mmCIF file of C-alpha atoms in Angstrom:
data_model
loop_
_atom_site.group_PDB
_atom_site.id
_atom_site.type_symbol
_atom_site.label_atom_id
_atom_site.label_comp_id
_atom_site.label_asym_id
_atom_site.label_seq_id
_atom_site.Cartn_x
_atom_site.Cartn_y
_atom_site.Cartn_z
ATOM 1 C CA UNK A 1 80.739 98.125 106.501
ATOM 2 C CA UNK A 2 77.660 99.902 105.820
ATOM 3 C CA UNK A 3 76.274 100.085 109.487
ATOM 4 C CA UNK A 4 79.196 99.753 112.031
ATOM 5 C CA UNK A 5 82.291 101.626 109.945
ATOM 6 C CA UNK A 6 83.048 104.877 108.127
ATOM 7 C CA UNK A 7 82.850 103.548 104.445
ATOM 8 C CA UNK A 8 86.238 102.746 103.134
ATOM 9 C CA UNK A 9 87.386 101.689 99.865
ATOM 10 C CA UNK A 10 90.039 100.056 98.334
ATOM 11 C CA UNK A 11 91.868 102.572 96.234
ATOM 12 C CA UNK A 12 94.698 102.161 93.233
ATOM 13 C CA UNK A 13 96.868 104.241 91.278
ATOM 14 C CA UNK A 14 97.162 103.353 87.035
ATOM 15 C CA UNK A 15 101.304 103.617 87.567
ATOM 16 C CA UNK A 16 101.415 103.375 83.904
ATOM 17 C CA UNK A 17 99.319 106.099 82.889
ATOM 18 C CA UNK A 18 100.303 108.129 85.729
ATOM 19 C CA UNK A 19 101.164 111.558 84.815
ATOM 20 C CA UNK A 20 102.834 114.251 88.054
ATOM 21 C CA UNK A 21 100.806 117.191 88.135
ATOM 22 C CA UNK A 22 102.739 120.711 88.850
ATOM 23 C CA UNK A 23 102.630 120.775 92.232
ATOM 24 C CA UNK A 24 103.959 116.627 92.314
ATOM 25 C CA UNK A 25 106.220 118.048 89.898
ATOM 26 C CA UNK A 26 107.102 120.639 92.393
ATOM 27 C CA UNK A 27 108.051 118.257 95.139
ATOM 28 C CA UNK A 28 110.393 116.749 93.112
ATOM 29 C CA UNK A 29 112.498 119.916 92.135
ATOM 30 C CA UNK A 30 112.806 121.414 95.342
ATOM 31 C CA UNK A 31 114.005 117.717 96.704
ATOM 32 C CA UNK A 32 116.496 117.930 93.315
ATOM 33 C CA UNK A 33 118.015 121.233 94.438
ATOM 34 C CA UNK A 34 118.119 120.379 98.149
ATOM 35 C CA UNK A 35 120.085 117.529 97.414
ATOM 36 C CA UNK A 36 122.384 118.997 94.744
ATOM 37 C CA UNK A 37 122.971 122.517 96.783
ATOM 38 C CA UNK A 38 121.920 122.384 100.256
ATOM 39 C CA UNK A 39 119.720 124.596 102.145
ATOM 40 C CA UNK A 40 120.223 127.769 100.144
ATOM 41 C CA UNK A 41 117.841 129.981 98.922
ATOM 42 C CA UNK A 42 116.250 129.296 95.328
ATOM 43 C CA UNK A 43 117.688 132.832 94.172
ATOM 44 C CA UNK A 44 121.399 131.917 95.209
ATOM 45 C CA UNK A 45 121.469 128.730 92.718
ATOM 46 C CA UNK A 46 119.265 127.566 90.611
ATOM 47 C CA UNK A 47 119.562 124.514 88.399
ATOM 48 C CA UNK A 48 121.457 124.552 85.117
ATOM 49 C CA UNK A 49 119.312 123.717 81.917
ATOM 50 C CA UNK A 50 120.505 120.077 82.355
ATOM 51 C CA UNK A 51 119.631 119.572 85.534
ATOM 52 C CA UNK A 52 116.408 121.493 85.571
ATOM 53 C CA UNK A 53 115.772 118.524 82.511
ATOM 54 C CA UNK A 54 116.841 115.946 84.754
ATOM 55 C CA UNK A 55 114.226 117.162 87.495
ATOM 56 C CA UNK A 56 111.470 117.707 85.206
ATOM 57 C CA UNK A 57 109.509 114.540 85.095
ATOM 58 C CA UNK A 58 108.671 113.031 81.958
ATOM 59 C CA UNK A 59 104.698 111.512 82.031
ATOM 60 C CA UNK A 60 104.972 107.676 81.981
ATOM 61 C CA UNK A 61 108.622 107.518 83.333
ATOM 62 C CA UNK A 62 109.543 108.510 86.628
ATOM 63 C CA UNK A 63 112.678 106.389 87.018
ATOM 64 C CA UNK A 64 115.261 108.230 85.457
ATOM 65 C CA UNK A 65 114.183 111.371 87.411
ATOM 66 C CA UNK A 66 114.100 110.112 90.702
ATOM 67 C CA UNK A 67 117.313 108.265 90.449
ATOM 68 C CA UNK A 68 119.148 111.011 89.262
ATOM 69 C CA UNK A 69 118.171 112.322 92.592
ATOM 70 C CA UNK A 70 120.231 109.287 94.086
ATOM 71 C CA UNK A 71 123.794 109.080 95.495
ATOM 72 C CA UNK A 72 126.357 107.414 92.735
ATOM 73 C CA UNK A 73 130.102 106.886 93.172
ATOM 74 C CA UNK A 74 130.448 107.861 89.917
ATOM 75 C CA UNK A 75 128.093 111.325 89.307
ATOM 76 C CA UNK A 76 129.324 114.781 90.696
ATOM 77 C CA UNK A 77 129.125 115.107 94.184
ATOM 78 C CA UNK A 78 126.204 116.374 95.345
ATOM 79 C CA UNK A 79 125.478 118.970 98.826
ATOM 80 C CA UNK A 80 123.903 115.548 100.060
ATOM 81 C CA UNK A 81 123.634 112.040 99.918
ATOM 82 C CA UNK A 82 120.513 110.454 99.060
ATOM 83 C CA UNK A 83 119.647 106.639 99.011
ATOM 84 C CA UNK A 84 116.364 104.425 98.189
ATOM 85 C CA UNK A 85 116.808 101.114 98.221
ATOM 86 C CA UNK A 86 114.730 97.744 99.183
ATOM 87 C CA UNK A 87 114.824 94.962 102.005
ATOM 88 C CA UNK A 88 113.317 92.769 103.622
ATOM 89 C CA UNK A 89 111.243 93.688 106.882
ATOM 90 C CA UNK A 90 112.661 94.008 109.905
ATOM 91 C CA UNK A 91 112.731 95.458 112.898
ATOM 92 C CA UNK A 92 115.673 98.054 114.143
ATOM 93 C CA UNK A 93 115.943 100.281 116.949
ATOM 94 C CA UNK A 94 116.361 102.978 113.801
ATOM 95 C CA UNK A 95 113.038 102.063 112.448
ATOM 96 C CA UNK A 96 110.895 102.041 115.758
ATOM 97 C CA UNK A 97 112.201 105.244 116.847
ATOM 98 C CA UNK A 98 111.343 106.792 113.199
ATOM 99 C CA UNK A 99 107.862 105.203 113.630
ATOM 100 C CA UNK A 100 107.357 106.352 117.209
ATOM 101 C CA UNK A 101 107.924 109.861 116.486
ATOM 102 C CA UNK A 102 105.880 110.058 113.310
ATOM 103 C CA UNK A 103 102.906 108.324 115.309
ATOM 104 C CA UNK A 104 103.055 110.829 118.085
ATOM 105 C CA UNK A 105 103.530 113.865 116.240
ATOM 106 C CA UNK A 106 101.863 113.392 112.772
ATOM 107 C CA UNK A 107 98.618 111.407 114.300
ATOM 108 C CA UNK A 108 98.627 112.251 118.051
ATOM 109 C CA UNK A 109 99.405 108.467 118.868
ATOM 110 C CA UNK A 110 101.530 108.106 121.728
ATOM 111 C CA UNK A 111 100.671 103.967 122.442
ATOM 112 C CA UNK A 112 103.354 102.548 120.889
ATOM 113 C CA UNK A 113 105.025 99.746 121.812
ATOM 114 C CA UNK A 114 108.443 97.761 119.539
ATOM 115 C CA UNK A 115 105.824 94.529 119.545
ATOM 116 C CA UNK A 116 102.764 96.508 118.160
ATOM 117 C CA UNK A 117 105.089 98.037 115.321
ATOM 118 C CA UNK A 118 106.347 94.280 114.827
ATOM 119 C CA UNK A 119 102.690 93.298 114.737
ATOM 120 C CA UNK A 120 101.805 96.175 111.670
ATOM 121 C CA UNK A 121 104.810 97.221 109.708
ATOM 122 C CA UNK A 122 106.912 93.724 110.090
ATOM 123 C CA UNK A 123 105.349 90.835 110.437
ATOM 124 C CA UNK A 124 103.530 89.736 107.384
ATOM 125 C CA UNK A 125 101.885 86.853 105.544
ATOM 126 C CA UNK A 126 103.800 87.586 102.461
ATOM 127 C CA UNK A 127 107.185 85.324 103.094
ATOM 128 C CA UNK A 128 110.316 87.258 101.919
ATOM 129 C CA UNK A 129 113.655 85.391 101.040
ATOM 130 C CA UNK A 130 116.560 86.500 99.330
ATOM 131 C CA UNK A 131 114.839 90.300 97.945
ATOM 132 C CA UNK A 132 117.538 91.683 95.465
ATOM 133 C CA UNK A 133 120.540 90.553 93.962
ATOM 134 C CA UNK A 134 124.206 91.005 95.473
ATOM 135 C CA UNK A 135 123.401 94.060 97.489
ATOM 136 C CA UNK A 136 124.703 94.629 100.960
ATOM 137 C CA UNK A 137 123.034 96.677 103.242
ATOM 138 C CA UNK A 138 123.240 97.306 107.061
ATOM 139 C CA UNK A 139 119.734 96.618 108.296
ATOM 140 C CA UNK A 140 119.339 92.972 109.429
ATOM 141 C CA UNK A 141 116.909 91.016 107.334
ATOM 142 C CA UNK A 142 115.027 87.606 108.857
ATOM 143 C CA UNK A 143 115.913 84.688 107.300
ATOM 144 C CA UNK A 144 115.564 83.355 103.832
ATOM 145 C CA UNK A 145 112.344 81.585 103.014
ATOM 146 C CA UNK A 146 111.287 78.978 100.230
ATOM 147 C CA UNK A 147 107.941 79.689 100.450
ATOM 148 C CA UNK A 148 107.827 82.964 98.521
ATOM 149 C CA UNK A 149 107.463 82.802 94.539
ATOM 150 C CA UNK A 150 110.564 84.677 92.229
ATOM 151 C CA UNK A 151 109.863 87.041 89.824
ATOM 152 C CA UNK A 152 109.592 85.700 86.547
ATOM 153 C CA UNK A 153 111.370 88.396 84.659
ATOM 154 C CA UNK A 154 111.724 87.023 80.962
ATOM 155 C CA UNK A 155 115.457 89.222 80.890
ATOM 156 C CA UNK A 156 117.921 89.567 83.971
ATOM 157 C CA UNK A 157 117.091 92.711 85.520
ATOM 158 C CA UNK A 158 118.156 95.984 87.073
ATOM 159 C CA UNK A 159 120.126 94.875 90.293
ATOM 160 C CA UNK A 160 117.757 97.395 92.318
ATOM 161 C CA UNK A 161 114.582 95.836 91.560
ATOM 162 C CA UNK A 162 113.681 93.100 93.644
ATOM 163 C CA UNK A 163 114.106 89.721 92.645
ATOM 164 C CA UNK A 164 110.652 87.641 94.688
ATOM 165 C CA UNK A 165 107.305 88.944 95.770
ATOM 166 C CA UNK A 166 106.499 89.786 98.928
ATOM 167 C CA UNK A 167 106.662 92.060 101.808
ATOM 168 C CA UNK A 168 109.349 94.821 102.021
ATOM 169 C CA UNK A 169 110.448 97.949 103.573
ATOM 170 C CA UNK A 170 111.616 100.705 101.132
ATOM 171 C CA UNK A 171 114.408 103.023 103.435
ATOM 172 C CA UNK A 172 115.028 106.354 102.622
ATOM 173 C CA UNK A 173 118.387 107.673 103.628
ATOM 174 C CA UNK A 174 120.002 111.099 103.791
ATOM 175 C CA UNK A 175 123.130 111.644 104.502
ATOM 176 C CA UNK A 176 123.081 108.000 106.007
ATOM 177 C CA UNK A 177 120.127 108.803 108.520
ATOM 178 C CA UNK A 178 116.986 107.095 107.687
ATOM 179 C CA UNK A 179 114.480 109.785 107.302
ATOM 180 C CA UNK A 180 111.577 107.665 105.210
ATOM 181 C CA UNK A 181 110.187 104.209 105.576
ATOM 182 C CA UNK A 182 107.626 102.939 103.208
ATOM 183 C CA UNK A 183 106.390 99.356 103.741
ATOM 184 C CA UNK A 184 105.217 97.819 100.333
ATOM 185 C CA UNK A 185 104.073 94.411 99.488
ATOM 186 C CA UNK A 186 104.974 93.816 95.524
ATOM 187 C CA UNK A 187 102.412 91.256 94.602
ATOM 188 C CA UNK A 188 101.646 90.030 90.573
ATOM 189 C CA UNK A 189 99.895 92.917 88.794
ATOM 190 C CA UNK A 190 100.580 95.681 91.417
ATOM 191 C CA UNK A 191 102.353 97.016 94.519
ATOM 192 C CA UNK A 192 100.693 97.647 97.612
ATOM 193 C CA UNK A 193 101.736 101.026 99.835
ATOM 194 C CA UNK A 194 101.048 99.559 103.114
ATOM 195 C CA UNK A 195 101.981 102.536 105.294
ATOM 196 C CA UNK A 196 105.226 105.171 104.798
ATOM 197 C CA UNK A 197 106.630 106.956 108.183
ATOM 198 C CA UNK A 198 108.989 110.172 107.963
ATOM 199 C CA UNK A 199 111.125 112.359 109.585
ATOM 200 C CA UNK A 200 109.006 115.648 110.842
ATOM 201 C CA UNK A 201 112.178 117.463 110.571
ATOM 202 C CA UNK A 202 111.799 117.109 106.422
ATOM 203 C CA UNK A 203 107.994 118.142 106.393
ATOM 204 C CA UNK A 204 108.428 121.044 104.340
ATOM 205 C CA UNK A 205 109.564 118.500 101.460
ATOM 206 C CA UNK A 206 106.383 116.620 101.375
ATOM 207 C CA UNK A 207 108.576 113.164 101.691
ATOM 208 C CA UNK A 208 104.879 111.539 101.458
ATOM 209 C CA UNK A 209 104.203 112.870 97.801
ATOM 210 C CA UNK A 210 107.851 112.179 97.242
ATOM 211 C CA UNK A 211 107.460 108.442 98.040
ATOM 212 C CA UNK A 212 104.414 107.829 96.235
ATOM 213 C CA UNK A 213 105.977 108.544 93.002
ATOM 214 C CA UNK A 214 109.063 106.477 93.658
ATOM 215 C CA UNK A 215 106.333 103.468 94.319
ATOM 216 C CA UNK A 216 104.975 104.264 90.894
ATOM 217 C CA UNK A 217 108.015 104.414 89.538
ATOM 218 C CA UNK A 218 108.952 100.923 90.889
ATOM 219 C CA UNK A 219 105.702 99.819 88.926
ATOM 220 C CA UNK A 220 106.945 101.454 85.824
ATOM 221 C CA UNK A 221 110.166 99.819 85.938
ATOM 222 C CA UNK A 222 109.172 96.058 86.801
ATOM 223 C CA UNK A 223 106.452 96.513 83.574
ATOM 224 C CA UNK A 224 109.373 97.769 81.533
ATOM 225 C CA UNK A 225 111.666 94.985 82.514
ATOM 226 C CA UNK A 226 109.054 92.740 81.177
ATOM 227 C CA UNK A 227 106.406 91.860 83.508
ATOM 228 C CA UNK A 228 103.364 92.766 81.146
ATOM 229 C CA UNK A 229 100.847 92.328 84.303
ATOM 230 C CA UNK A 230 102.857 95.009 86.395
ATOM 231 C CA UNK A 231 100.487 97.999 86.323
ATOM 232 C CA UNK A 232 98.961 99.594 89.668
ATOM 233 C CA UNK A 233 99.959 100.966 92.469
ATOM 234 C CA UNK A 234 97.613 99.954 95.598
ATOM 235 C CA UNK A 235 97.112 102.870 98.052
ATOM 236 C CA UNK A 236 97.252 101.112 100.107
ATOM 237 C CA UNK A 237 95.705 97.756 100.315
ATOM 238 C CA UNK A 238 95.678 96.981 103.823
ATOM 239 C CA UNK A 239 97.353 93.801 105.080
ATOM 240 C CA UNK A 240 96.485 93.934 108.913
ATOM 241 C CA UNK A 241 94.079 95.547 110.808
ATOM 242 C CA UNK A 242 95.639 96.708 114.091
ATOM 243 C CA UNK A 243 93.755 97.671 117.165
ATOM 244 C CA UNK A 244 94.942 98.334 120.200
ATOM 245 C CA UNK A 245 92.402 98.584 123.108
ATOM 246 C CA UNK A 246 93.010 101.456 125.526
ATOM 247 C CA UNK A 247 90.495 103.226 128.124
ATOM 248 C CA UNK A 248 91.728 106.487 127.168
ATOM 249 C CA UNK A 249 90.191 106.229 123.633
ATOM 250 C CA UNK A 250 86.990 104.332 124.867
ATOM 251 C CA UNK A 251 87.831 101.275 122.739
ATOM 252 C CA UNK A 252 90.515 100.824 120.082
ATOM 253 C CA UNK A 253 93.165 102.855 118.196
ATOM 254 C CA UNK A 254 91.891 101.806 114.661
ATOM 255 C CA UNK A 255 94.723 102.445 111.777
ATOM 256 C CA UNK A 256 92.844 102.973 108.667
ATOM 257 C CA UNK A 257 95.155 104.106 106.500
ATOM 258 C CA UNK A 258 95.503 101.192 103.572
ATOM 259 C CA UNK A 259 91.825 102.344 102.838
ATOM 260 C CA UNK A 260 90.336 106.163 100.544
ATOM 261 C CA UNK A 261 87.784 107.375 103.524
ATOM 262 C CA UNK A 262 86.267 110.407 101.858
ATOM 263 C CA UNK A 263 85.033 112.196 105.271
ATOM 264 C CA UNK A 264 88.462 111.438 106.524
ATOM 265 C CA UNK A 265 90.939 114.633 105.137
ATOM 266 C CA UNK A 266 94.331 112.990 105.889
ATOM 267 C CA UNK A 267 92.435 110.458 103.231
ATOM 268 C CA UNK A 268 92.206 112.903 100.265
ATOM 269 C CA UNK A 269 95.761 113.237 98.909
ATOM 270 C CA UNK A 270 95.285 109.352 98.084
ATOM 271 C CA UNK A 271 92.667 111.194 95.610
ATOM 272 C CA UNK A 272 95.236 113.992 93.952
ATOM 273 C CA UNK A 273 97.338 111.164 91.880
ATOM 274 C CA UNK A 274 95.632 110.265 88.086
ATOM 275 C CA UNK A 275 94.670 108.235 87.102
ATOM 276 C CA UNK A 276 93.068 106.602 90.293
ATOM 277 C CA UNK A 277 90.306 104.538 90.680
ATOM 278 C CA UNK A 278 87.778 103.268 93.660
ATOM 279 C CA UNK A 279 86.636 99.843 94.067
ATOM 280 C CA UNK A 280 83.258 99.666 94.152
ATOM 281 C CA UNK A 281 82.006 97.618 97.402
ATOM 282 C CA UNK A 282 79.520 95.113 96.048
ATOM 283 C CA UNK A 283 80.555 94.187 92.284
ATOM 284 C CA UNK A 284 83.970 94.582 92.906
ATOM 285 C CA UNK A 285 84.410 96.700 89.684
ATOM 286 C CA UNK A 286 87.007 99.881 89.564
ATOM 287 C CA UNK A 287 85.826 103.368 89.185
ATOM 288 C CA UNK A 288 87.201 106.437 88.454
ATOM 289 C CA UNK A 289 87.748 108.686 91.178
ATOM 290 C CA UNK A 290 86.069 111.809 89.697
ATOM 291 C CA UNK A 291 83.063 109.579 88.718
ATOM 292 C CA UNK A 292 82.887 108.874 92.438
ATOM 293 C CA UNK A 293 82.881 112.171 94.000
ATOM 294 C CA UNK A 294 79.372 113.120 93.993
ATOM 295 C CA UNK A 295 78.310 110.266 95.158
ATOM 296 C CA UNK A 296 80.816 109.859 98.144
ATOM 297 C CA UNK A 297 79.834 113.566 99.236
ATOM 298 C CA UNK A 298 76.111 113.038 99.257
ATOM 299 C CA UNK A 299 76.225 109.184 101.083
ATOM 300 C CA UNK A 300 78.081 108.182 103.938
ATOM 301 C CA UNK A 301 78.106 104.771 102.131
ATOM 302 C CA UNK A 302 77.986 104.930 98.273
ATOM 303 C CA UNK A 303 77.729 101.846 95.633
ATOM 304 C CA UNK A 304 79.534 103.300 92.395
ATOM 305 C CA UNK A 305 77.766 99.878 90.370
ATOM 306 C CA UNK A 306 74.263 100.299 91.616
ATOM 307 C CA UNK A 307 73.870 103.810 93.064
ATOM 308 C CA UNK A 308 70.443 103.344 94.335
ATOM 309 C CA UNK A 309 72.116 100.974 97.248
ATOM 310 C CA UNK A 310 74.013 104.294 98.435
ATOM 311 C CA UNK A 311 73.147 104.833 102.217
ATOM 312 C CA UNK A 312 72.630 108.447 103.584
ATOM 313 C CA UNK A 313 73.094 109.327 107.276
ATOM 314 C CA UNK A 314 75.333 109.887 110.262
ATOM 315 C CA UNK A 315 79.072 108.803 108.971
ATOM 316 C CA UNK A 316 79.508 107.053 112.314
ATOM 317 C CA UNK A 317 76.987 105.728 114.278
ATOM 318 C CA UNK A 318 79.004 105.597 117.492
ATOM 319 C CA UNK A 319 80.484 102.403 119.010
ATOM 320 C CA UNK A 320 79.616 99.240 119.962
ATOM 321 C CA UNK A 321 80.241 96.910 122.654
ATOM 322 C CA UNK A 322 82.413 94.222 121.723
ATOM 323 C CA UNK A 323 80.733 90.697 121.770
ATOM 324 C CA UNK A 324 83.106 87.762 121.387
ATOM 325 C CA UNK A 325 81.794 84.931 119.055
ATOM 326 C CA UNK A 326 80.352 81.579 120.706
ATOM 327 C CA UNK A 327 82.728 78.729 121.155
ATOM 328 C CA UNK A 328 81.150 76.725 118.071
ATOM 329 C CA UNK A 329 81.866 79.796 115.342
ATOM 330 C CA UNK A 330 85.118 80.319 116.672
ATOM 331 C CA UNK A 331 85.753 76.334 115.887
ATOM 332 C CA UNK A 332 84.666 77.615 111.844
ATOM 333 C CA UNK A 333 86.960 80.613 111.905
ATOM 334 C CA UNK A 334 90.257 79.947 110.879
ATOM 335 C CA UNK A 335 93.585 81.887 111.359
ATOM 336 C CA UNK A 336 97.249 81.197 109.910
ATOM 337 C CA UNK A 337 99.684 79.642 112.041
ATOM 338 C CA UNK A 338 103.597 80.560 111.026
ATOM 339 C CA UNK A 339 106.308 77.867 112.275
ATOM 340 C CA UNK A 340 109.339 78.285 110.229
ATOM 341 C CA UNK A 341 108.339 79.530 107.327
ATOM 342 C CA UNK A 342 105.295 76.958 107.212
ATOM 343 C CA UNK A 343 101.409 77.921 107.065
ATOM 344 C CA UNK A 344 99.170 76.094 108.987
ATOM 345 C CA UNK A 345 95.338 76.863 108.894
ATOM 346 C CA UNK A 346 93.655 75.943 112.761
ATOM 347 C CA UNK A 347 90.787 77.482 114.658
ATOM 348 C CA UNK A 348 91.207 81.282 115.511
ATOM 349 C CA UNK A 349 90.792 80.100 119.196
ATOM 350 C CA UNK A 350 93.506 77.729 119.542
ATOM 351 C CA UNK A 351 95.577 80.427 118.452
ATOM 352 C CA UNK A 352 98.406 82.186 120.216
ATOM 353 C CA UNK A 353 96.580 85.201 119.123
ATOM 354 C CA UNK A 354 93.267 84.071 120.644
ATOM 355 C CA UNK A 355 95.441 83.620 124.144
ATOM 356 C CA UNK A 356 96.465 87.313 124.212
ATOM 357 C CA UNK A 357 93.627 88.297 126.035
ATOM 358 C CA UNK A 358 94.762 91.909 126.379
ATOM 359 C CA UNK A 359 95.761 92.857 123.250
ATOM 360 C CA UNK A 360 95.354 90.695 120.293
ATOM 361 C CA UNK A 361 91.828 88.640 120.972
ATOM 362 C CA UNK A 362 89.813 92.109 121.335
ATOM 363 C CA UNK A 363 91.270 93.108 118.127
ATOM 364 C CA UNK A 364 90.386 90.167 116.328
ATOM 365 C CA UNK A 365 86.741 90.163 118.219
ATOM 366 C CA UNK A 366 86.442 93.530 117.318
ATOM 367 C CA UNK A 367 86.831 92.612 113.749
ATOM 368 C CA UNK A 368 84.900 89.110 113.303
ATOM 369 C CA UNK A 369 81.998 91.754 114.902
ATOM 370 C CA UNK A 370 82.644 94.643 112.277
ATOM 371 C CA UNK A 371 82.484 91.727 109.267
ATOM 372 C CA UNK A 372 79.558 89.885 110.880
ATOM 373 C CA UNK A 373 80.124 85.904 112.040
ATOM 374 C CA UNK A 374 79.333 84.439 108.539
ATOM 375 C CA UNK A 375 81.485 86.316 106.679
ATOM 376 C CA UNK A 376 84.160 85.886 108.806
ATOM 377 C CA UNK A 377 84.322 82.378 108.663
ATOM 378 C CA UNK A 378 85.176 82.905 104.939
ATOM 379 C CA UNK A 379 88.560 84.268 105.631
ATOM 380 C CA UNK A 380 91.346 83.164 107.215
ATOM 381 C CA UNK A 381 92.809 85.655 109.925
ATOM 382 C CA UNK A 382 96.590 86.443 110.526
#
């Protein structure tokens, strides 16, 4: 990481002591009155004093804010109707064309193929079975899995909230059109934002902001229904690196986005939520973010722990040639085979991955390069 990559850095949010600031506060009003009146101008209608209370957000408890934003058979109809809700990951025709757009006009990406959003938004190591309790939704969901561990909540618990950890997808519907799509693992201790995809169309609403705080608020309300551990939201922590090799970019398409990259601005907003803190690369110790500003703009690799190991220079030294590992370290790295809902550890090269020359074993050699052989063999690859 210090030669070959930009520095990245694991990043989380302290759900708990998270307090909105105006402008997050912001988001979440004009959301409120777009979904209670439409697309009229703010001096047409304006929110009573009760509803203004119901959008204002109170520090420490997002939940009943942002589910008052919600569709329910029983409140007053609204100009809209708005739905959150959690399943397992799949993948839809719906989904992939939501994703494909996004990539292509939020990040320039037009190389997108159904089996490369499989490969990063779907497919994980996490095992999901049965997610939530007696809820029906339209999306297909893969089949139940004994492998994944329940949630040991000490008190039954809200029928939205899921019920095992584990990958999901988090859809956000309007009107019945999914416009949002965050992809979370919920893990002990914290939830992971792997990656969220929106409708252009909504930009002006800042969807992004909008789902961050309904991840924190799914923190809040897992601690409160008594899961003491449940505190931080990961922004993301980054479950698969995906790189796809194309001549057009030289090498790879590198998605980066479950890491803070400081020189990187689509990177900073991950910065704007408080508390957040920055895990610092070599003592694995957590940081405040404004304690690690100074040093992040004077290195281009900076050790929060031991400052004198920060590294000035070029951010990126340019790329490399990919070298693929000799026969006898592949035989010592290990990757995780999936049958059926069953992990089996073997050698990365008697993987199926290993086999797809053109897409999958240059990602993987790309990456046992970036880490170096010997630390590679320390993990296991999926």
């Amino acid at each position: 990481m210090e030669y070959r990559l930009r520095s990245f850095y694991f990043i989380r949010l302290d759900a708990l002591n998270f307090k909105p600031s105006r402008s997050q506060r912001k988001v979440i009003y004009r959301w409120s009155r777009f979904i209670m009146y439409g697309n009229v101008p703010e001096s047409d209608r304006m929110l009573s004093e009760d509803e203004s209370q119901e959008a204002a957000t109170v520090p420490g408890c997002l939940a009943p804010t942002l589910h008052a934003l919600e569709h329910r058979p029983n409140r007053p109809r609204k100009a809209h109707k708005f739905e959150v809700f959690l399943e397992s990951p799949s993948y839809t025709a719906e989904k992939y064309q939501l994703y494909e757009a996004y990539q292509a006009q939020v990040h320039g990406d037009t190389l997108n193929l159904p089996y490369l959003f499989y490969r990063f938004l779907v497919e994980s190591p996490l095992l999901v079975g049965n997610p939530l309790s007696a809820q029906d939704h339209s999306e297909p969901t893969p089949p139940a899995s004994s492998q994944t561990a329940a949630i040991p909540y000490p008190a039954p618990a809200p029928a939205h909230l899921p019920r095992q950890y584990g990958s999901y997808h988090q859809l956000y519907r309007l009107d019945g059109r999914l416009i949002g799509m965050s992809v979370l693992d919920i893990l002990p201790g914290s939830v992971s934002s792997v990656y969220f995809v929106y409708d252009r169309r909504w930009v002006k609403y800042s969807l992004g902001k909008l789902s961050i705080m309904y991840e924190a608020a799914l923190v809040q309300e897992m601690h409160q229904a008594g899961l003491p551990n449940m505190e931080h939201l990961h922004l993301g922590l980054f479950r698969s690196i995906n790189l796809f090799p194309s001549a057009a970019y030289n090498r790879t398409l590198f998605r980066s986005e479950g890491f803070y990259i400081h020189s990187n601005p689509k990177m900073k907003y991950k910065g704007e939520y408080s508390p957040t803190y920055l895990l610092d690369p070599e003592e694995l110790s957590w940081h405040p973010v404004p304690e690690c500003l100074p040093l992040l703009e004077q290195y281009r690799y900076a050790c929060f722990s031991h400052p004198e190991h920060s590294l000035a220079g070029p951010d990126d030294p340019g790329e490399l040639p990919i070298s693929t590992p000799s026969d006898e370290s592949l035989e010592e790295i290990r990757f995780a085979k999936l049958t059926d809902g069953e992990a089996e550890v073997i050698p990365i090269k008697s993987s199926e991955a290993w086999a797809d020359a053109i897409f999958l074993r240059p990602t993987f050699a790309a990456t046992i390069q970036d880490l170096g052989v010997e630390l590679a063999k320390e993990l296991v690859f999926h």
